[in-house]
mmCIF file of C-alpha atoms in Angstrom:
data_model
loop_
_atom_site.group_PDB
_atom_site.id
_atom_site.type_symbol
_atom_site.label_atom_id
_atom_site.label_comp_id
_atom_site.label_asym_id
_atom_site.label_seq_id
_atom_site.Cartn_x
_atom_site.Cartn_y
_atom_site.Cartn_z
ATOM 1 C CA MET A 217 -159.655 -33.446 109.307
ATOM 2 C CA ARG A 218 -160.494 -35.776 106.383
ATOM 3 C CA GLY A 219 -164.219 -35.594 107.041
ATOM 4 C CA GLU A 220 -164.150 -35.858 110.843
ATOM 5 C CA VAL A 221 -164.806 -33.159 113.428
ATOM 6 C CA ARG A 222 -161.675 -32.823 115.541
ATOM 7 C CA VAL A 223 -161.426 -30.774 118.717
ATOM 8 C CA GLY A 224 -157.712 -30.435 119.363
ATOM 9 C CA LEU A 225 -155.027 -31.356 116.842
ATOM 10 C CA PRO A 226 -151.495 -32.764 117.174
ATOM 11 C CA ARG A 227 -148.673 -30.719 115.671
ATOM 12 C CA GLU A 228 -148.462 -32.701 112.428
ATOM 13 C CA GLU A 229 -152.131 -32.108 111.655
ATOM 14 C CA MET A 230 -151.869 -28.405 112.450
ATOM 15 C CA GLU A 231 -148.893 -28.183 110.103
ATOM 16 C CA ALA A 232 -150.839 -30.024 107.394
ATOM 17 C CA LEU A 233 -153.668 -27.478 107.635
ATOM 18 C CA ALA A 234 -151.225 -24.572 107.633
ATOM 19 C CA ALA A 235 -149.447 -25.889 104.536
ATOM 20 C CA GLY A 236 -152.455 -25.029 102.373
ATOM 21 C CA GLY A 237 -155.162 -26.862 100.516
ATOM 22 C CA ALA A 238 -157.636 -26.865 103.397
ATOM 23 C CA GLU A 239 -161.109 -25.411 102.984
ATOM 24 C CA LYS A 240 -162.770 -22.689 105.053
ATOM 25 C CA ALA A 241 -165.634 -24.271 107.007
ATOM 26 C CA SER A 242 -168.554 -22.127 108.085
ATOM 27 C CA LEU A 243 -172.079 -23.277 108.921
ATOM 28 C CA TRP A 244 -173.335 -23.190 105.345
ATOM 29 C CA ASN A 245 -170.777 -25.676 103.997
ATOM 30 C CA LEU A 246 -169.779 -27.626 107.139
ATOM 31 C CA ALA A 247 -172.034 -30.644 106.494
ATOM 32 C CA ALA A 248 -170.963 -30.901 102.848
ATOM 33 C CA LEU A 249 -167.246 -30.757 103.705
ATOM 34 C CA LEU A 250 -167.685 -33.535 106.270
ATOM 35 C CA ALA A 251 -169.689 -35.664 103.866
ATOM 36 C CA GLN A 252 -167.003 -35.250 101.192
ATOM 37 C CA GLY A 253 -164.188 -36.252 103.538
ATOM 38 C CA LYS A 254 -162.345 -32.928 103.262
ATOM 39 C CA SER A 255 -160.120 -31.029 105.700
ATOM 40 C CA ALA A 256 -160.906 -27.480 106.778
ATOM 41 C CA GLY A 257 -160.307 -24.808 109.344
ATOM 42 C CA THR A 258 -163.440 -23.596 111.114
ATOM 43 C CA THR A 259 -164.704 -20.029 111.282
ATOM 44 C CA VAL A 260 -165.920 -18.583 114.569
ATOM 45 C CA ALA A 261 -169.489 -19.513 113.542
ATOM 46 C CA ALA A 262 -168.602 -23.158 112.968
ATOM 47 C CA THR A 263 -166.378 -23.283 116.055
ATOM 48 C CA VAL A 264 -169.145 -21.871 118.269
ATOM 49 C CA HIS A 265 -171.544 -24.527 116.989
ATOM 50 C CA LEU A 266 -169.093 -27.422 117.374
ATOM 51 C CA ALA A 267 -167.861 -26.256 120.791
ATOM 52 C CA HIS A 268 -171.419 -26.203 122.125
ATOM 53 C CA LEU A 269 -172.161 -29.565 120.523
ATOM 54 C CA HIS A 270 -169.223 -31.080 122.402
ATOM 55 C CA GLY A 271 -169.897 -29.397 125.758
ATOM 56 C CA ILE A 272 -167.157 -26.756 125.568
ATOM 57 C CA PRO A 273 -168.454 -23.473 127.069
ATOM 58 C CA VAL A 274 -165.432 -21.191 126.436
ATOM 59 C CA PHE A 275 -163.052 -20.688 123.547
ATOM 60 C CA ALA A 276 -160.639 -18.059 122.278
ATOM 61 C CA THR A 277 -160.115 -16.603 118.824
ATOM 62 C CA GLY A 278 -158.399 -13.566 117.331
ATOM 63 C CA GLY A 279 -161.158 -11.409 115.878
ATOM 64 C CA ILE A 280 -164.767 -12.177 115.047
ATOM 65 C CA GLY A 281 -166.401 -11.576 111.685
ATOM 66 C CA GLY A 282 -169.021 -8.895 111.329
ATOM 67 C CA VAL A 283 -170.500 -6.381 108.902
ATOM 68 C CA HIS A 284 -168.357 -5.519 105.873
ATOM 69 C CA PRO A 285 -168.567 -2.158 104.105
ATOM 70 C CA GLU A 286 -170.058 -3.896 101.045
ATOM 71 C CA PRO A 287 -173.883 -4.199 101.135
ATOM 72 C CA TYR A 288 -175.265 -7.534 102.391
ATOM 73 C CA ASP A 289 -171.821 -8.900 103.310
ATOM 74 C CA GLU A 290 -172.276 -9.975 106.922
ATOM 75 C CA SER A 291 -170.516 -12.788 108.742
ATOM 76 C CA ALA A 292 -172.376 -15.858 110.005
ATOM 77 C CA ASP A 293 -170.349 -15.354 113.214
ATOM 78 C CA LEU A 294 -172.896 -12.786 114.400
ATOM 79 C CA TRP A 295 -175.888 -15.100 114.111
ATOM 80 C CA ALA A 296 -173.969 -18.005 115.649
ATOM 81 C CA LEU A 297 -173.006 -15.872 118.653
ATOM 82 C CA ALA A 298 -176.604 -14.760 119.054
ATOM 83 C CA ARG A 299 -178.105 -18.234 119.275
ATOM 84 C CA THR A 300 -175.363 -20.389 120.834
ATOM 85 C CA PRO A 301 -174.620 -20.255 124.597
ATOM 86 C CA VAL A 302 -170.814 -20.149 124.427
ATOM 87 C CA LEU A 303 -168.432 -17.508 125.819
ATOM 88 C CA VAL A 304 -166.031 -16.323 123.119
ATOM 89 C CA VAL A 305 -162.902 -14.346 123.993
ATOM 90 C CA SER A 306 -161.703 -12.173 121.123
ATOM 91 C CA SER A 307 -159.984 -8.860 120.447
ATOM 92 C CA GLY A 308 -163.147 -7.460 118.899
ATOM 93 C CA PRO A 309 -164.228 -7.474 115.257
ATOM 94 C CA LYS A 310 -161.576 -7.814 112.565
ATOM 95 C CA ALA A 311 -160.038 -4.460 111.625
ATOM 96 C CA ILE A 312 -161.291 -4.636 108.025
ATOM 97 C CA LEU A 313 -164.954 -4.470 109.116
ATOM 98 C CA ASP A 314 -167.422 -1.663 109.639
ATOM 99 C CA LEU A 315 -167.137 -1.489 113.425
ATOM 100 C CA LYS A 316 -170.114 0.783 113.980
ATOM 101 C CA ALA A 317 -172.419 -1.424 111.902
ATOM 102 C CA THR A 318 -171.054 -4.571 113.555
ATOM 103 C CA LEU A 319 -171.727 -3.113 116.996
ATOM 104 C CA GLU A 320 -175.286 -2.225 115.968
ATOM 105 C CA ARG A 321 -175.864 -5.744 114.648
ATOM 106 C CA LEU A 322 -174.566 -7.316 117.873
ATOM 107 C CA GLU A 323 -177.088 -5.201 119.765
ATOM 108 C CA THR A 324 -179.942 -6.116 117.404
ATOM 109 C CA LEU A 325 -179.170 -9.830 117.731
ATOM 110 C CA GLY A 326 -178.950 -9.642 121.516
ATOM 111 C CA VAL A 327 -175.344 -10.826 121.884
ATOM 112 C CA SER A 328 -174.079 -10.202 125.425
ATOM 113 C CA LEU A 329 -171.122 -7.926 124.694
ATOM 114 C CA VAL A 330 -168.702 -7.336 127.571
ATOM 115 C CA GLY A 331 -165.393 -5.473 127.650
ATOM 116 C CA TYR A 332 -162.555 -6.995 129.675
ATOM 117 C CA ARG A 333 -160.953 -4.138 131.594
ATOM 118 C CA THR A 334 -162.118 -1.728 128.906
ATOM 119 C CA ASP A 335 -165.081 0.551 128.242
ATOM 120 C CA ARG A 336 -164.355 0.729 124.497
ATOM 121 C CA LEU A 337 -164.714 -1.825 121.737
ATOM 122 C CA PRO A 338 -161.269 -3.173 120.792
ATOM 123 C CA ALA A 339 -160.610 -3.076 117.051
ATOM 124 C CA PHE A 340 -158.463 -6.195 116.692
ATOM 125 C CA PHE A 341 -155.014 -4.679 116.027
ATOM 126 C CA SER A 342 -156.013 -1.615 118.094
ATOM 127 C CA PRO A 343 -156.766 -1.872 121.834
ATOM 128 C CA ASP A 344 -159.594 0.664 121.574
ATOM 129 C CA SER A 345 -161.900 2.494 119.186
ATOM 130 C CA PRO A 346 -164.404 5.369 119.357
ATOM 131 C CA PHE A 347 -167.226 2.934 120.168
ATOM 132 C CA PRO A 348 -168.300 2.127 123.761
ATOM 133 C CA VAL A 349 -169.299 -1.341 124.955
ATOM 134 C CA PRO A 350 -172.495 -1.794 127.019
ATOM 135 C CA ALA A 351 -170.831 -3.590 129.942
ATOM 136 C CA ARG A 352 -167.437 -4.163 131.527
ATOM 137 C CA VAL A 353 -165.810 -6.745 133.791
ATOM 138 C CA ASP A 354 -162.383 -6.616 135.405
ATOM 139 C CA THR A 355 -161.747 -10.224 136.483
ATOM 140 C CA PRO A 356 -162.245 -13.712 135.036
ATOM 141 C CA LEU A 357 -164.682 -14.392 137.881
ATOM 142 C CA GLU A 358 -166.899 -11.480 136.835
ATOM 143 C CA ALA A 359 -166.833 -12.733 133.241
ATOM 144 C CA ALA A 360 -167.811 -16.244 134.340
ATOM 145 C CA ARG A 361 -170.720 -14.839 136.347
ATOM 146 C CA VAL A 362 -172.007 -12.945 133.296
ATOM 147 C CA TYR A 363 -171.926 -16.191 131.314
ATOM 148 C CA ARG A 364 -173.825 -18.086 134.038
ATOM 149 C CA ARG A 365 -176.476 -15.345 134.171
ATOM 150 C CA ALA A 366 -176.839 -15.444 130.394
ATOM 151 C CA ARG A 367 -177.329 -19.217 130.523
ATOM 152 C CA ALA A 368 -179.901 -18.910 133.301
ATOM 153 C CA LEU A 369 -181.841 -16.358 131.247
ATOM 154 C CA GLY A 370 -181.805 -18.554 128.142
ATOM 155 C CA LEU A 371 -179.750 -16.040 126.177
ATOM 156 C CA GLY A 372 -177.237 -16.859 123.456
ATOM 157 C CA GLY A 373 -173.502 -16.304 123.519
ATOM 158 C CA VAL A 374 -171.290 -13.928 125.484
ATOM 159 C CA LEU A 375 -168.648 -12.018 123.538
ATOM 160 C CA LEU A 376 -165.834 -11.024 125.915
ATOM 161 C CA VAL A 377 -163.638 -8.500 124.111
ATOM 162 C CA ASN A 378 -160.048 -8.353 125.310
ATOM 163 C CA PRO A 379 -157.889 -5.415 124.124
ATOM 164 C CA VAL A 380 -154.395 -6.386 123.050
ATOM 165 C CA SER A 381 -151.748 -5.128 125.482
ATOM 166 C CA GLN A 382 -149.514 -3.586 122.786
ATOM 167 C CA GLY A 383 -151.387 -2.688 119.641
ATOM 168 C CA LEU A 384 -151.498 -0.143 116.843
ATOM 169 C CA PRO A 385 -153.275 3.243 116.771
ATOM 170 C CA TYR A 386 -156.863 2.929 115.559
ATOM 171 C CA GLU A 387 -156.542 5.878 113.155
ATOM 172 C CA GLN A 388 -153.425 4.445 111.494
ATOM 173 C CA VAL A 389 -154.990 1.008 110.989
ATOM 174 C CA ALA A 390 -158.103 2.660 109.536
ATOM 175 C CA LEU A 391 -155.951 4.407 106.917
ATOM 176 C CA TRP A 392 -154.249 1.127 105.990
ATOM 177 C CA VAL A 393 -157.621 -0.627 105.730
ATOM 178 C CA GLU A 394 -158.904 2.107 103.419
ATOM 179 C CA GLU A 395 -155.833 1.789 101.183
ATOM 180 C CA ALA A 396 -156.046 -2.016 101.118
ATOM 181 C CA GLY A 397 -159.725 -1.751 100.191
ATOM 182 C CA ARG A 398 -158.883 0.434 97.212
ATOM 183 C CA MET A 399 -156.289 -2.117 96.075
ATOM 184 C CA ALA A 400 -158.842 -4.925 96.309
ATOM 185 C CA ALA A 401 -161.373 -2.936 94.272
ATOM 186 C CA ARG A 402 -158.804 -2.252 91.547
ATOM 187 C CA GLU A 403 -157.821 -5.911 91.360
ATOM 188 C CA GLY A 404 -161.415 -7.194 91.477
ATOM 189 C CA VAL A 405 -160.986 -9.184 94.695
ATOM 190 C CA PHE A 406 -164.267 -10.051 96.442
ATOM 191 C CA GLY A 407 -166.119 -12.838 98.254
ATOM 192 C CA LYS A 408 -164.228 -15.269 100.473
ATOM 193 C CA ALA A 409 -160.936 -14.160 98.895
ATOM 194 C CA LEU A 410 -161.354 -10.603 100.205
ATOM 195 C CA THR A 411 -160.529 -11.097 103.898
ATOM 196 C CA PRO A 412 -157.203 -12.943 103.397
ATOM 197 C CA TYR A 413 -156.273 -10.446 100.680
ATOM 198 C CA LEU A 414 -156.919 -7.452 102.944
ATOM 199 C CA LEU A 415 -155.070 -8.984 105.891
ATOM 200 C CA ARG A 416 -152.089 -9.720 103.648
ATOM 201 C CA LYS A 417 -152.063 -6.125 102.386
ATOM 202 C CA LEU A 418 -152.270 -4.792 105.953
ATOM 203 C CA SER A 419 -149.205 -6.854 106.787
ATOM 204 C CA GLU A 420 -147.354 -5.346 103.831
ATOM 205 C CA LEU A 421 -148.430 -1.776 104.590
ATOM 206 C CA SER A 422 -147.405 -2.102 108.247
ATOM 207 C CA SER A 423 -144.086 -3.828 107.457
ATOM 208 C CA GLY A 424 -145.267 -6.938 109.289
ATOM 209 C CA GLU A 425 -146.388 -5.161 112.458
ATOM 210 C CA THR A 426 -149.984 -6.414 112.134
ATOM 211 C CA ASP A 427 -148.670 -9.995 112.113
ATOM 212 C CA ARG A 428 -146.735 -9.412 115.320
ATOM 213 C CA VAL A 429 -149.773 -7.858 117.017
ATOM 214 C CA ASN A 430 -151.919 -10.756 115.779
ATOM 215 C CA GLN A 431 -149.625 -13.305 117.438
ATOM 216 C CA ARG A 432 -149.638 -11.302 120.663
ATOM 217 C CA LEU A 433 -153.426 -11.008 120.885
ATOM 218 C CA LEU A 434 -153.939 -14.712 120.123
ATOM 219 C CA LEU A 435 -151.771 -15.661 123.097
ATOM 220 C CA GLU A 436 -153.429 -13.117 125.372
ATOM 221 C CA ASN A 437 -156.927 -14.243 124.377
ATOM 222 C CA ALA A 438 -156.031 -17.894 124.938
ATOM 223 C CA ARG A 439 -154.687 -17.029 128.396
ATOM 224 C CA LEU A 440 -157.820 -15.119 129.375
ATOM 225 C CA ALA A 441 -160.141 -17.823 128.015
ATOM 226 C CA ALA A 442 -158.280 -20.441 130.071
ATOM 227 C CA GLN A 443 -158.641 -18.297 133.196
ATOM 228 C CA VAL A 444 -162.388 -17.834 132.640
ATOM 229 C CA ALA A 445 -162.877 -21.542 131.920
ATOM 230 C CA LEU A 446 -161.011 -22.476 135.115
ATOM 231 C CA VAL A 447 -163.132 -20.136 137.228
ATOM 232 C CA LEU A 448 -166.315 -21.329 135.511
ATOM 233 C CA ALA A 449 -165.438 -24.960 136.274
ATOM 234 C CA GLY A 450 -165.030 -24.023 139.930
ATOM 235 C CA LEU A 451 -168.399 -22.243 140.035
ATOM 236 C CA GLU A 452 -170.190 -25.211 138.483
#
């Protein structure tokens, strides 16, 4: 906010960010935005970095960034997760991504990927996908123990994927994503404008159902992250 890192915002500042005009802060522009006194929302990559810097071991988000279908378009979230010892609760990669490629990249980078009460990778709006996860836990305590082991081994982050309780069929969302991608190509939308464009089109194609699922998974991820953080505090 106005060139200062803020962890936790009062309602009026959250409303100011939501009203528009704020930048998108990732690791490559974070220092410049601070130096210029600007306001911004932080990506998962920037949030991971700032959380660790301020001694916060657990946080929740909706979906992480990953590998896009376009060549060379990969999110900084993946590298940040690989090198920063923070546990991130999410509902998997965003639905607009190449899930198979994102899963492969998480493996290559050595991110500790764990399913919460699931053996399949959640696909953001969808509680499952065709892709298996390498490990599973069924309680917040088990998740906290994985994080402590990762820290002891000197590994990077732990990505705890939490399937939304009431989501949309994976195949249906994939069709909507494909259609939204064609619209973006026709209209020449690319770069940082692509993700918000695609998410807006998914909302339109689903008659607002993706927005409702998004709100649900944010609450559920925040609840699980709080439970893991509470258990972790007790262990330490």
